[in-house]
CSV table of C-alpha atoms in Angstrom, one decimal:
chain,number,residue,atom,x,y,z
A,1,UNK,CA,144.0,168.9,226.6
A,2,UNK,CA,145.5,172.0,224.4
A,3,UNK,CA,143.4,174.5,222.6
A,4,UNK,CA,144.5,173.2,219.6
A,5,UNK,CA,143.1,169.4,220.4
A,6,UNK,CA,140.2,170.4,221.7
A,7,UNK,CA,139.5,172.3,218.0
A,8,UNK,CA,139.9,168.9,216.0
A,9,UNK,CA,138.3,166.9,218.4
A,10,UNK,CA,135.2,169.2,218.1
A,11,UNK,CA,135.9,169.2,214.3
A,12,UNK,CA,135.9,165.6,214.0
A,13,UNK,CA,132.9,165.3,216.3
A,14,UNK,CA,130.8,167.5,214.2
A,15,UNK,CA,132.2,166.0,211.4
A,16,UNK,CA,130.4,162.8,212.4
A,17,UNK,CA,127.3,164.1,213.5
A,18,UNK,CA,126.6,165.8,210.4
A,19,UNK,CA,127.4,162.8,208.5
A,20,UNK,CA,124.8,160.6,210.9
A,21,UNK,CA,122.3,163.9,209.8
A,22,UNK,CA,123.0,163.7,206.5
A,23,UNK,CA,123.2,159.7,205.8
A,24,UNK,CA,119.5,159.5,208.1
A,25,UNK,CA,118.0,162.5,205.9
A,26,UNK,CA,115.0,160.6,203.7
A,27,UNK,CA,116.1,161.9,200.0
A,28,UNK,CA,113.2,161.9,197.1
A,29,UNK,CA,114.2,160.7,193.8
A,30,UNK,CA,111.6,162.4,191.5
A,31,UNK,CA,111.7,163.4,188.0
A,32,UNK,CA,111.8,166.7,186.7
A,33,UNK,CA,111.4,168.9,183.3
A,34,UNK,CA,113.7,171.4,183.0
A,35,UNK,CA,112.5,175.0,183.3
A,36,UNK,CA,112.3,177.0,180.3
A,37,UNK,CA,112.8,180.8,180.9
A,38,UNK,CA,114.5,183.7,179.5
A,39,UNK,CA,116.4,187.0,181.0
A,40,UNK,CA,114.5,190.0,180.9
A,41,UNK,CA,115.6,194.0,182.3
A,42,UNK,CA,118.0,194.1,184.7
A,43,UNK,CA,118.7,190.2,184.8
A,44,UNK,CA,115.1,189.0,186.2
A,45,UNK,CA,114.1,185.6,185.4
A,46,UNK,CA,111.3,185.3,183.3
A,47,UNK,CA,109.3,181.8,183.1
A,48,UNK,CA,105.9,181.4,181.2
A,49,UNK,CA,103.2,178.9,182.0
A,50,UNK,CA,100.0,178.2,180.7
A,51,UNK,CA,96.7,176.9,182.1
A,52,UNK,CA,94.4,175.7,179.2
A,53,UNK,CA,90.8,176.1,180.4
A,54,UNK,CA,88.6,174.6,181.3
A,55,UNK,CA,91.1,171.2,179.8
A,56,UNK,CA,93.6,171.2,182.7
A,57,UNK,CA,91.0,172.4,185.2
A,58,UNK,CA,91.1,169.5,187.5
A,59,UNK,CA,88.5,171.1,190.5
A,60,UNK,CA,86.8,173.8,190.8
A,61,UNK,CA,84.1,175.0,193.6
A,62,UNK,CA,83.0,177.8,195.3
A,63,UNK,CA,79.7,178.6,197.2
A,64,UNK,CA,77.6,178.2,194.3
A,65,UNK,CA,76.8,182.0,194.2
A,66,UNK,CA,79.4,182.5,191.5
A,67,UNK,CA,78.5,182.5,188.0
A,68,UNK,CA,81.1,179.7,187.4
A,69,UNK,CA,80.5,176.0,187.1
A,70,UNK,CA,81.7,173.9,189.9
A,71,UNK,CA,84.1,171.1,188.6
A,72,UNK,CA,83.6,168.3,188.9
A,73,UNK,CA,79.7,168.8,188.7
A,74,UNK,CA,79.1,167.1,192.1
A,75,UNK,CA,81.7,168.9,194.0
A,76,UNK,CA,81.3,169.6,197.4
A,77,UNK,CA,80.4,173.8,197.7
A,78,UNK,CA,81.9,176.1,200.0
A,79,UNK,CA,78.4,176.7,201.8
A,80,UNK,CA,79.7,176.9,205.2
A,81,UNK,CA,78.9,180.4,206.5
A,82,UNK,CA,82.9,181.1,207.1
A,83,UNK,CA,83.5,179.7,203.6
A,84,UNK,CA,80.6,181.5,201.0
A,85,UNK,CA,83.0,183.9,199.9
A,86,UNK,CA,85.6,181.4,199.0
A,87,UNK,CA,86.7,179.9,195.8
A,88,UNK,CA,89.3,177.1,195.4
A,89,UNK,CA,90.6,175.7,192.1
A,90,UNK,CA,93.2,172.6,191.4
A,91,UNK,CA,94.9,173.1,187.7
A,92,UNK,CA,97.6,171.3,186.1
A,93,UNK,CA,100.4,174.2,184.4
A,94,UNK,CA,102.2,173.8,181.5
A,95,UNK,CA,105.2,175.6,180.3
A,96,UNK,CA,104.9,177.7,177.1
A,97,UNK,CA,105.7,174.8,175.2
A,98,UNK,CA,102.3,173.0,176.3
A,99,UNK,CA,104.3,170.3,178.6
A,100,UNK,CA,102.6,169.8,181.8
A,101,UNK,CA,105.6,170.6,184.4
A,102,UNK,CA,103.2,171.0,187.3
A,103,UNK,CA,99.8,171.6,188.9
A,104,UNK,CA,98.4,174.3,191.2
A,105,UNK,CA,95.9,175.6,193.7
A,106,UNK,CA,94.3,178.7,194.0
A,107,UNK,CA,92.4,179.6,196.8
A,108,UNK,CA,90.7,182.8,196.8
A,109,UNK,CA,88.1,184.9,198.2
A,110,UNK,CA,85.7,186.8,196.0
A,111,UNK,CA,84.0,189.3,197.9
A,112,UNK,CA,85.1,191.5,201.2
A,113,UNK,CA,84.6,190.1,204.5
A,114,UNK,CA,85.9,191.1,207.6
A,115,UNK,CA,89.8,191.7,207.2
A,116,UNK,CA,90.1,190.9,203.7
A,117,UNK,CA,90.3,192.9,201.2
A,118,UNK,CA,88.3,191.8,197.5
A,119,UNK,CA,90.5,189.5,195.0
A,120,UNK,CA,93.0,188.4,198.0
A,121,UNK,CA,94.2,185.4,197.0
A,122,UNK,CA,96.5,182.1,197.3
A,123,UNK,CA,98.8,180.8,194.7
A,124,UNK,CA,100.7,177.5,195.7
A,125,UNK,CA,102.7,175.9,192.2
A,126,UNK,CA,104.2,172.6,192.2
A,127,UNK,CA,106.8,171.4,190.1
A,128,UNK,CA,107.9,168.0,190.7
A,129,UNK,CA,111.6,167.8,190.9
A,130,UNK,CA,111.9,171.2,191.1
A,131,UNK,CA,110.2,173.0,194.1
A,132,UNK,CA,107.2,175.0,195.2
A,133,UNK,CA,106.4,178.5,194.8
A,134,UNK,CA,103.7,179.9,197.4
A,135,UNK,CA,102.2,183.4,196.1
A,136,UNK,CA,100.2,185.6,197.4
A,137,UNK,CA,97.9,188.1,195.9
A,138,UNK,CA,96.4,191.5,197.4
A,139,UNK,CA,95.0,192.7,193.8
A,140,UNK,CA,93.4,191.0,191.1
A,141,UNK,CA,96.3,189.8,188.8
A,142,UNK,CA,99.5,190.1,190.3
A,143,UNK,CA,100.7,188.1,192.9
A,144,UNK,CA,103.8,188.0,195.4
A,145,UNK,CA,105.9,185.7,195.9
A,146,UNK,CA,106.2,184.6,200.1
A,147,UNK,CA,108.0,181.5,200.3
A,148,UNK,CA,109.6,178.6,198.3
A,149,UNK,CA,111.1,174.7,197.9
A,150,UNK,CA,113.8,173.1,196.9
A,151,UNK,CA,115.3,175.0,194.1
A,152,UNK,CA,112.8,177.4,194.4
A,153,UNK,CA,113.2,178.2,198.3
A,154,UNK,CA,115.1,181.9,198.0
A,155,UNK,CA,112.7,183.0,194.9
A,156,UNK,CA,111.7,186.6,195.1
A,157,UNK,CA,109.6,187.7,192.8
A,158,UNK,CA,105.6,188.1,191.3
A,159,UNK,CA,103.4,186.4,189.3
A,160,UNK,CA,101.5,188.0,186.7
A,161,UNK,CA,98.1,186.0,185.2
A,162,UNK,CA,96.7,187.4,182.5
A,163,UNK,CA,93.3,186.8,181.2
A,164,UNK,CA,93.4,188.2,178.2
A,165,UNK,CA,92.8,185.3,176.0
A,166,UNK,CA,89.8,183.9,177.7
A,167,UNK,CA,86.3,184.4,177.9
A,168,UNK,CA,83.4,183.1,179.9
A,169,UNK,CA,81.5,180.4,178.3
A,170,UNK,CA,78.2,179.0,179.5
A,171,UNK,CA,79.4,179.5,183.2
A,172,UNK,CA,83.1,178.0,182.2
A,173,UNK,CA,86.4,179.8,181.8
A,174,UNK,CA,87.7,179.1,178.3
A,175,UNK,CA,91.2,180.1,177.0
A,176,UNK,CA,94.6,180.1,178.1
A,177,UNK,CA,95.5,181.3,181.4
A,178,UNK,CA,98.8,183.0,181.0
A,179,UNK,CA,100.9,183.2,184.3
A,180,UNK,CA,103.8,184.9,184.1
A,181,UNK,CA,106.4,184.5,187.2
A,182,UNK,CA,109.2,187.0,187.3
A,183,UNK,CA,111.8,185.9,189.8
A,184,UNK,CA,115.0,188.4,190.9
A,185,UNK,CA,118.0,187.0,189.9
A,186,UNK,CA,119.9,184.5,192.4
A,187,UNK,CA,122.2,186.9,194.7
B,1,UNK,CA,141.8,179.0,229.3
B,2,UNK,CA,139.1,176.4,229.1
B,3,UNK,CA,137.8,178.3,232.4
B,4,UNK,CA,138.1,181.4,229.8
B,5,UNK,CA,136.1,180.1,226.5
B,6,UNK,CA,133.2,178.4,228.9
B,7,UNK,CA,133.4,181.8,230.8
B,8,UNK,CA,132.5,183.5,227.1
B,9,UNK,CA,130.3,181.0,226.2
B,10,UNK,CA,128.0,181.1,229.0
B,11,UNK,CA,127.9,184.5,228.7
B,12,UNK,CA,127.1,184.8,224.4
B,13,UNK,CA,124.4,182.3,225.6
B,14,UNK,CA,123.1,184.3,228.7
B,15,UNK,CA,123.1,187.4,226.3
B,16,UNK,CA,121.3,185.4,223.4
B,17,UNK,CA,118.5,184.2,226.3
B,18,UNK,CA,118.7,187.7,227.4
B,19,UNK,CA,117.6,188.8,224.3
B,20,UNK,CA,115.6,187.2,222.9
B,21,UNK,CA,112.9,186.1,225.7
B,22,UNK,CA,111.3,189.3,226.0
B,23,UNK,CA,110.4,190.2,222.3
B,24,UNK,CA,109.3,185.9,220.9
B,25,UNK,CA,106.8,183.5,222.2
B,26,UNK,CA,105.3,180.9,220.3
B,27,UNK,CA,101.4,180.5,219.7
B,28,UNK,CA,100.1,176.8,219.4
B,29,UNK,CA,97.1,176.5,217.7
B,30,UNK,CA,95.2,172.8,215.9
B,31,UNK,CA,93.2,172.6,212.7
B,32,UNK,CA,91.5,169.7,212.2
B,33,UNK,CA,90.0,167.8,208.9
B,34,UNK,CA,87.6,165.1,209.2
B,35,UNK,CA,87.6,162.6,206.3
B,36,UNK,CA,86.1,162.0,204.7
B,37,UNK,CA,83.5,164.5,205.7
B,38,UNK,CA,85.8,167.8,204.8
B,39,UNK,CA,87.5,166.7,201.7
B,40,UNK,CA,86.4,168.3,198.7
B,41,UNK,CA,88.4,167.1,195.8
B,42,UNK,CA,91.3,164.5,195.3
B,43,UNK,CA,93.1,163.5,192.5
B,44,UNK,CA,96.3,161.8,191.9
B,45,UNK,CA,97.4,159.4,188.4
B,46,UNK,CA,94.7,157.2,189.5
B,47,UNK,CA,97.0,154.7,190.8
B,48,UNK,CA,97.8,155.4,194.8
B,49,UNK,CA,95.5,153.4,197.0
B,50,UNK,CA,93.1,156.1,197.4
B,51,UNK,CA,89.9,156.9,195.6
B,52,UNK,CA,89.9,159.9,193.7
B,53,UNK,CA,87.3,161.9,193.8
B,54,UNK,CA,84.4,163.4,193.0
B,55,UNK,CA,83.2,161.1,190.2
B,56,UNK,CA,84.8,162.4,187.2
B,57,UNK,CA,87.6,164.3,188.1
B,58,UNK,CA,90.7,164.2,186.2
B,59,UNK,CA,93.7,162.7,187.0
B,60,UNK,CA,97.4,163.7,187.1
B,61,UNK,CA,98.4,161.2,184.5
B,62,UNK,CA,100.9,163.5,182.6
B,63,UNK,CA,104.4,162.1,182.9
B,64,UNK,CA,105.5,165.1,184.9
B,65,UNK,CA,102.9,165.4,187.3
B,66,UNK,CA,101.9,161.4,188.0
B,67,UNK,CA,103.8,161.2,191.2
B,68,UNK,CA,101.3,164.1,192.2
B,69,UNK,CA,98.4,164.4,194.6
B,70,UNK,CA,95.8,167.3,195.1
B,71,UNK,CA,93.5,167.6,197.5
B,72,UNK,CA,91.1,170.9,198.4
B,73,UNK,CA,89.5,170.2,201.8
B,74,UNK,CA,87.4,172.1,204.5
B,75,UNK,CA,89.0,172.3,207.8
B,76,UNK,CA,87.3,173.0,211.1
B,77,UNK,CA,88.6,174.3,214.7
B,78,UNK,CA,88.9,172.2,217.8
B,79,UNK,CA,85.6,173.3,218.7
B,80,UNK,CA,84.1,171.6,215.3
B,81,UNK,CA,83.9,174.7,214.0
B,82,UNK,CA,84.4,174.6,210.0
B,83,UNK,CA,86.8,178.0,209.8
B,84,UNK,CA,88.7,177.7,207.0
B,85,UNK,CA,89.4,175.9,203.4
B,86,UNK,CA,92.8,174.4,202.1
B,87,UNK,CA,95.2,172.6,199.2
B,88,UNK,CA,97.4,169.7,200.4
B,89,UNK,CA,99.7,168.9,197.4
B,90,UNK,CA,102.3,166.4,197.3
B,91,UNK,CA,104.9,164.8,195.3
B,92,UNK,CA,106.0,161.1,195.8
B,93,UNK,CA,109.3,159.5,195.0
B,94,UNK,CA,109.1,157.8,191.8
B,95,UNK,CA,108.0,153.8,192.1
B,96,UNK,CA,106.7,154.1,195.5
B,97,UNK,CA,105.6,151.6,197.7
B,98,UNK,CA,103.8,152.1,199.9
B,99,UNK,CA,102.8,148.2,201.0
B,100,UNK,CA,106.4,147.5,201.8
B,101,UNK,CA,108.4,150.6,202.7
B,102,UNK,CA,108.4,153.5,204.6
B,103,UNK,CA,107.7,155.8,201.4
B,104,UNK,CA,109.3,159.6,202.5
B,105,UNK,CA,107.5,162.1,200.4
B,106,UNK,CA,107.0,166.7,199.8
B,107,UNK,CA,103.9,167.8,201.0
B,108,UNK,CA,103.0,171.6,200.6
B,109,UNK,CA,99.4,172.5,202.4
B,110,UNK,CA,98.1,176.4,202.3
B,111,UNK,CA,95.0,176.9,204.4
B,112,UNK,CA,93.3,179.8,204.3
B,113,UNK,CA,91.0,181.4,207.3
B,114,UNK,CA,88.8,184.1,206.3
B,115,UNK,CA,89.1,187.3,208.2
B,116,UNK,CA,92.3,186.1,209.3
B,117,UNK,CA,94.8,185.3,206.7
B,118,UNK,CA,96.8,182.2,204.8
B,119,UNK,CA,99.7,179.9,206.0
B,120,UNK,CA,101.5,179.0,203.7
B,121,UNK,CA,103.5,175.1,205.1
B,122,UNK,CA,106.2,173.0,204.2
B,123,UNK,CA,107.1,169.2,205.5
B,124,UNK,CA,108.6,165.9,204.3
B,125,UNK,CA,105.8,163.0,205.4
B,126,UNK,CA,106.5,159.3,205.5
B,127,UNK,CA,104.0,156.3,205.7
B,128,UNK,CA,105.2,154.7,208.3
B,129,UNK,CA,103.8,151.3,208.8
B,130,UNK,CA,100.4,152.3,207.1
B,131,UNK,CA,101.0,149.7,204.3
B,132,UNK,CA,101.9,146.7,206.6
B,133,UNK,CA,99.4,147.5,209.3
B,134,UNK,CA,96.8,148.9,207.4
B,135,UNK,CA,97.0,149.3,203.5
B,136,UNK,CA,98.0,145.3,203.1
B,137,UNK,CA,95.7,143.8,205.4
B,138,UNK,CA,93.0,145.2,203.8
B,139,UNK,CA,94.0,144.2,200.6
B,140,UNK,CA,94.9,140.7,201.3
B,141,UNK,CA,91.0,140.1,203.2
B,142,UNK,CA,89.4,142.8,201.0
B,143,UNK,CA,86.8,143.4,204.5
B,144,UNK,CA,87.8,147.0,205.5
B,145,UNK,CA,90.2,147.9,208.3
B,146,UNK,CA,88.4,149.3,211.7
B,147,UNK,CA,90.5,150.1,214.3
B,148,UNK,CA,92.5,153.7,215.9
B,149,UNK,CA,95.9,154.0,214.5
B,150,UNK,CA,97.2,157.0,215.8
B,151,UNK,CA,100.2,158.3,213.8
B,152,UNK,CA,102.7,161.8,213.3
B,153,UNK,CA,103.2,161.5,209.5
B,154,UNK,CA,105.7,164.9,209.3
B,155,UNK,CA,109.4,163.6,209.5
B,156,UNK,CA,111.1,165.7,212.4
B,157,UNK,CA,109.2,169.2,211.8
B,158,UNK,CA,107.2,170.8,209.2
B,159,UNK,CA,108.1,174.3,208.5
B,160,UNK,CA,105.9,177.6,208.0
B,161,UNK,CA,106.9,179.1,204.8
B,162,UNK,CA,104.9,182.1,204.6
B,163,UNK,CA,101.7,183.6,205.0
B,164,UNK,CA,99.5,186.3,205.0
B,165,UNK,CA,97.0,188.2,206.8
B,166,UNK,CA,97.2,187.7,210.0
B,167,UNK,CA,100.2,185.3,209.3
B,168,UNK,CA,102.1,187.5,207.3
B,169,UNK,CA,106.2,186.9,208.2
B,170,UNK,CA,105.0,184.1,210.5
B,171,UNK,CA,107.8,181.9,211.3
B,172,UNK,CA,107.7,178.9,212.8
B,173,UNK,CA,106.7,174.3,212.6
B,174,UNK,CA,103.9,172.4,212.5
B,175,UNK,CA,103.5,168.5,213.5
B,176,UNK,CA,100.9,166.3,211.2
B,177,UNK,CA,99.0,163.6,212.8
B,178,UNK,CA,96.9,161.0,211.4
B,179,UNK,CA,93.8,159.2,213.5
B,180,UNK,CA,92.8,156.5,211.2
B,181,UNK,CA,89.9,154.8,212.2
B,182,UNK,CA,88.3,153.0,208.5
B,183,UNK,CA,90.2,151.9,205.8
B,184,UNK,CA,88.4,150.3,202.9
B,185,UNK,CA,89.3,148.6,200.0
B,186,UNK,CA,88.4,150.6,197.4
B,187,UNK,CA,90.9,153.2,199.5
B,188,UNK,CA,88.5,155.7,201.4
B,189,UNK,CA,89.6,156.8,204.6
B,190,UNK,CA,88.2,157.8,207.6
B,191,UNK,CA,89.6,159.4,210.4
B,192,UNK,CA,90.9,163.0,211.5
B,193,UNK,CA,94.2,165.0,210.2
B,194,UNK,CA,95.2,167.4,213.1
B,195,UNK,CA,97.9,170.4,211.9
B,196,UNK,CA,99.4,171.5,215.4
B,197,UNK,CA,100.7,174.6,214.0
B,198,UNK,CA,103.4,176.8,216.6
B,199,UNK,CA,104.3,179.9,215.4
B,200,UNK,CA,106.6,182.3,216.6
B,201,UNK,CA,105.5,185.6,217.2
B,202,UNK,CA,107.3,189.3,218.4
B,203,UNK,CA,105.6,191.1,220.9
């Protein structure tokens, strides 16, 4: 057999076994709300959500040290000596129009322990039909992202939640959560 | 000149063992979550076979999110240990079904371990024959489901898409499996979620 026959023949055999792959690969037919975003300095991608508290606070608990109520009221606490310093919240996140386009889970812990440093945190955003962003934070406030999915999986970039317009009331967080994720542009 | 390329092969994939064997090796490590004992919160549109729960949370009924489901949960070590505390978030396909196929779905888990860091994982998961074997049964004769069904819900392998800590760059796959030992009616499970997690690590 030449050279040259032995190069299709490979050619048409992985020809065929990529589309076996492909035609066996599940595929997900989900819905999806287009992104709304604008172009900031130097082409970064600038997206705007929103979470309304305490309305799209879906669960909230912690050890019950914190001066926060746990959501809902008969919520399992982090009481578990390797858990007190923990805090984990599920949110729904709306775009800056007020759609919900996703929901979220921050996991936190609030005061130092062994190897951690105070505010570290856990940001994991879900947007159906579009991908996940997973986030990490070293310092109250800003937040990096680590990893990604679907059309999200080469973001680089950071989160930014500000606080501003909230306030504590009667052990619950009320106002808009602002969370502002600035992605570099695709290469 | 085939004696030449398998010559040059052989020796790119001596050089790439050659390599690479001194400097990666992969750590294998389980977490475990008992349910219903370590869940926490779940929610989803309120219309998956599952009981959402506690008593009054809200569900994902917004048209963007109603294929959703969140779940916080404690997770323990395979000494029983409780070590840790974690989201599993996923997104069905639209009009699932779970009774009658074999529903493929995203599912996104971050579990954090204090003191050591957060992993941050990716995987597609599938239902298998949970709604023939299980799901249906017990809706047809409404008397819960006792048995062991033993499955690996991740289709091929899950991936580790980041982490920190301790985890930070880790690379890697993980493997879900499902023991189901209860399944009721009214959709409470119980049974045991193992995460085999193998990460590759340089030394």
């Amino acid at each position: 057999m030449t050279f040259g026959r032995t190069l299709r023949l490979g050619f048409l055999v992985g020809a065929m076994v990529t589309f076996v792959v492909l035609a066996r690969t599940p595929r997900i037919s989900i819905p999806r709300v287009e992104p709304v975003t604008a172009t900031g300095e130097g082409g970064v991608i600038v997206e705007t959500f929103v979470v309304d508290m305490p309305a799209d606070a879906v669960a909230l608990t912690h050890s019950g040290a914190l001066p926060l109520e746990v959501v809902p009221a008969s919520a399992p606490k982090l009481t578990d000596p390797e858990l007190d310093r923990g805090l984990a919240l599920l949110a729904k996140v709306r775009n800056e129009r007020g759609e919900v386009v996703g929901f979220l889970s921050e996991l936190a812990l609030t005061a130092k322990t062994d190897g951690d440093r105070v505010g570290v945190g856990d940001w994991t955003l879900v947007f159906p039909g579009r991908g996940t962003l997973f986030l990490h934070q070293e310092a109250p406030g800003r937040a990096l992202v680590v990893g990604g999915t679907g059309s999200l999986a080469e973001a680089k970039g950071a989160l930014v939640a500000i606080t501003d317009g909230t306030k504590a009331k009667d052990g619950a967080l009320v106002g808009k959560v602002e969370l502002r994720l600035v992605r570099e542009p695709a290469a | 000149m085939k004696l030449a390329w398998l010559a040059i092969a052989i020796a790119l994939g001596g050089c790439s063992l050659v390599g690479s064997s001194p400097t990666t090796r992969t750590v294998s490590e389980s977490f475990f979550i008992d349910v219903p004992q370590h869940g926490v919160a779940l929610t989803h549109s309120g219309k998956m076979m599952l009981t959402a729960g506690p008593p009054g949370i809200p569900l994902l009924e917004e048209k963007a999110i109603r294929n959703g489901v969140a779940i916080i949960m404690k997770m323990r070590n395979a000494d029983g240990d409780v070590i840790g505390f974690g989201s599993e978030l996923e997104v069905f396909p639209a009009n699932a079904n779970l009774l009658e196929e074999d529903v493929v779905w995203d599912t996104d888990w971050t579990l954090v371990i204090p003191g050591r860091g957060t992993l941050f994982l990716h995987q597609r998961e599938h239902s298998g024959e949970l709604g023939p074997k299980v799901i249906g049964p017990t809706l047809k004769s409404g008397k819960p489901w006792v048995g062991d069904w033993r499955v690996t819900s991740t289709v091929g392998k899950g991936v580790i898409a980041g982490g920190s800590g301790e985890f930070e760059g880790a690379r890697g796959w993980f493997i879900e499996s499902i023991r189901l030992e209860r399944f009721e009616k009214k959709g409470v499970m119980t049974g045991t979620v193992e995460l085999a997690i193998h990460r590759q690590t340089s030394s």
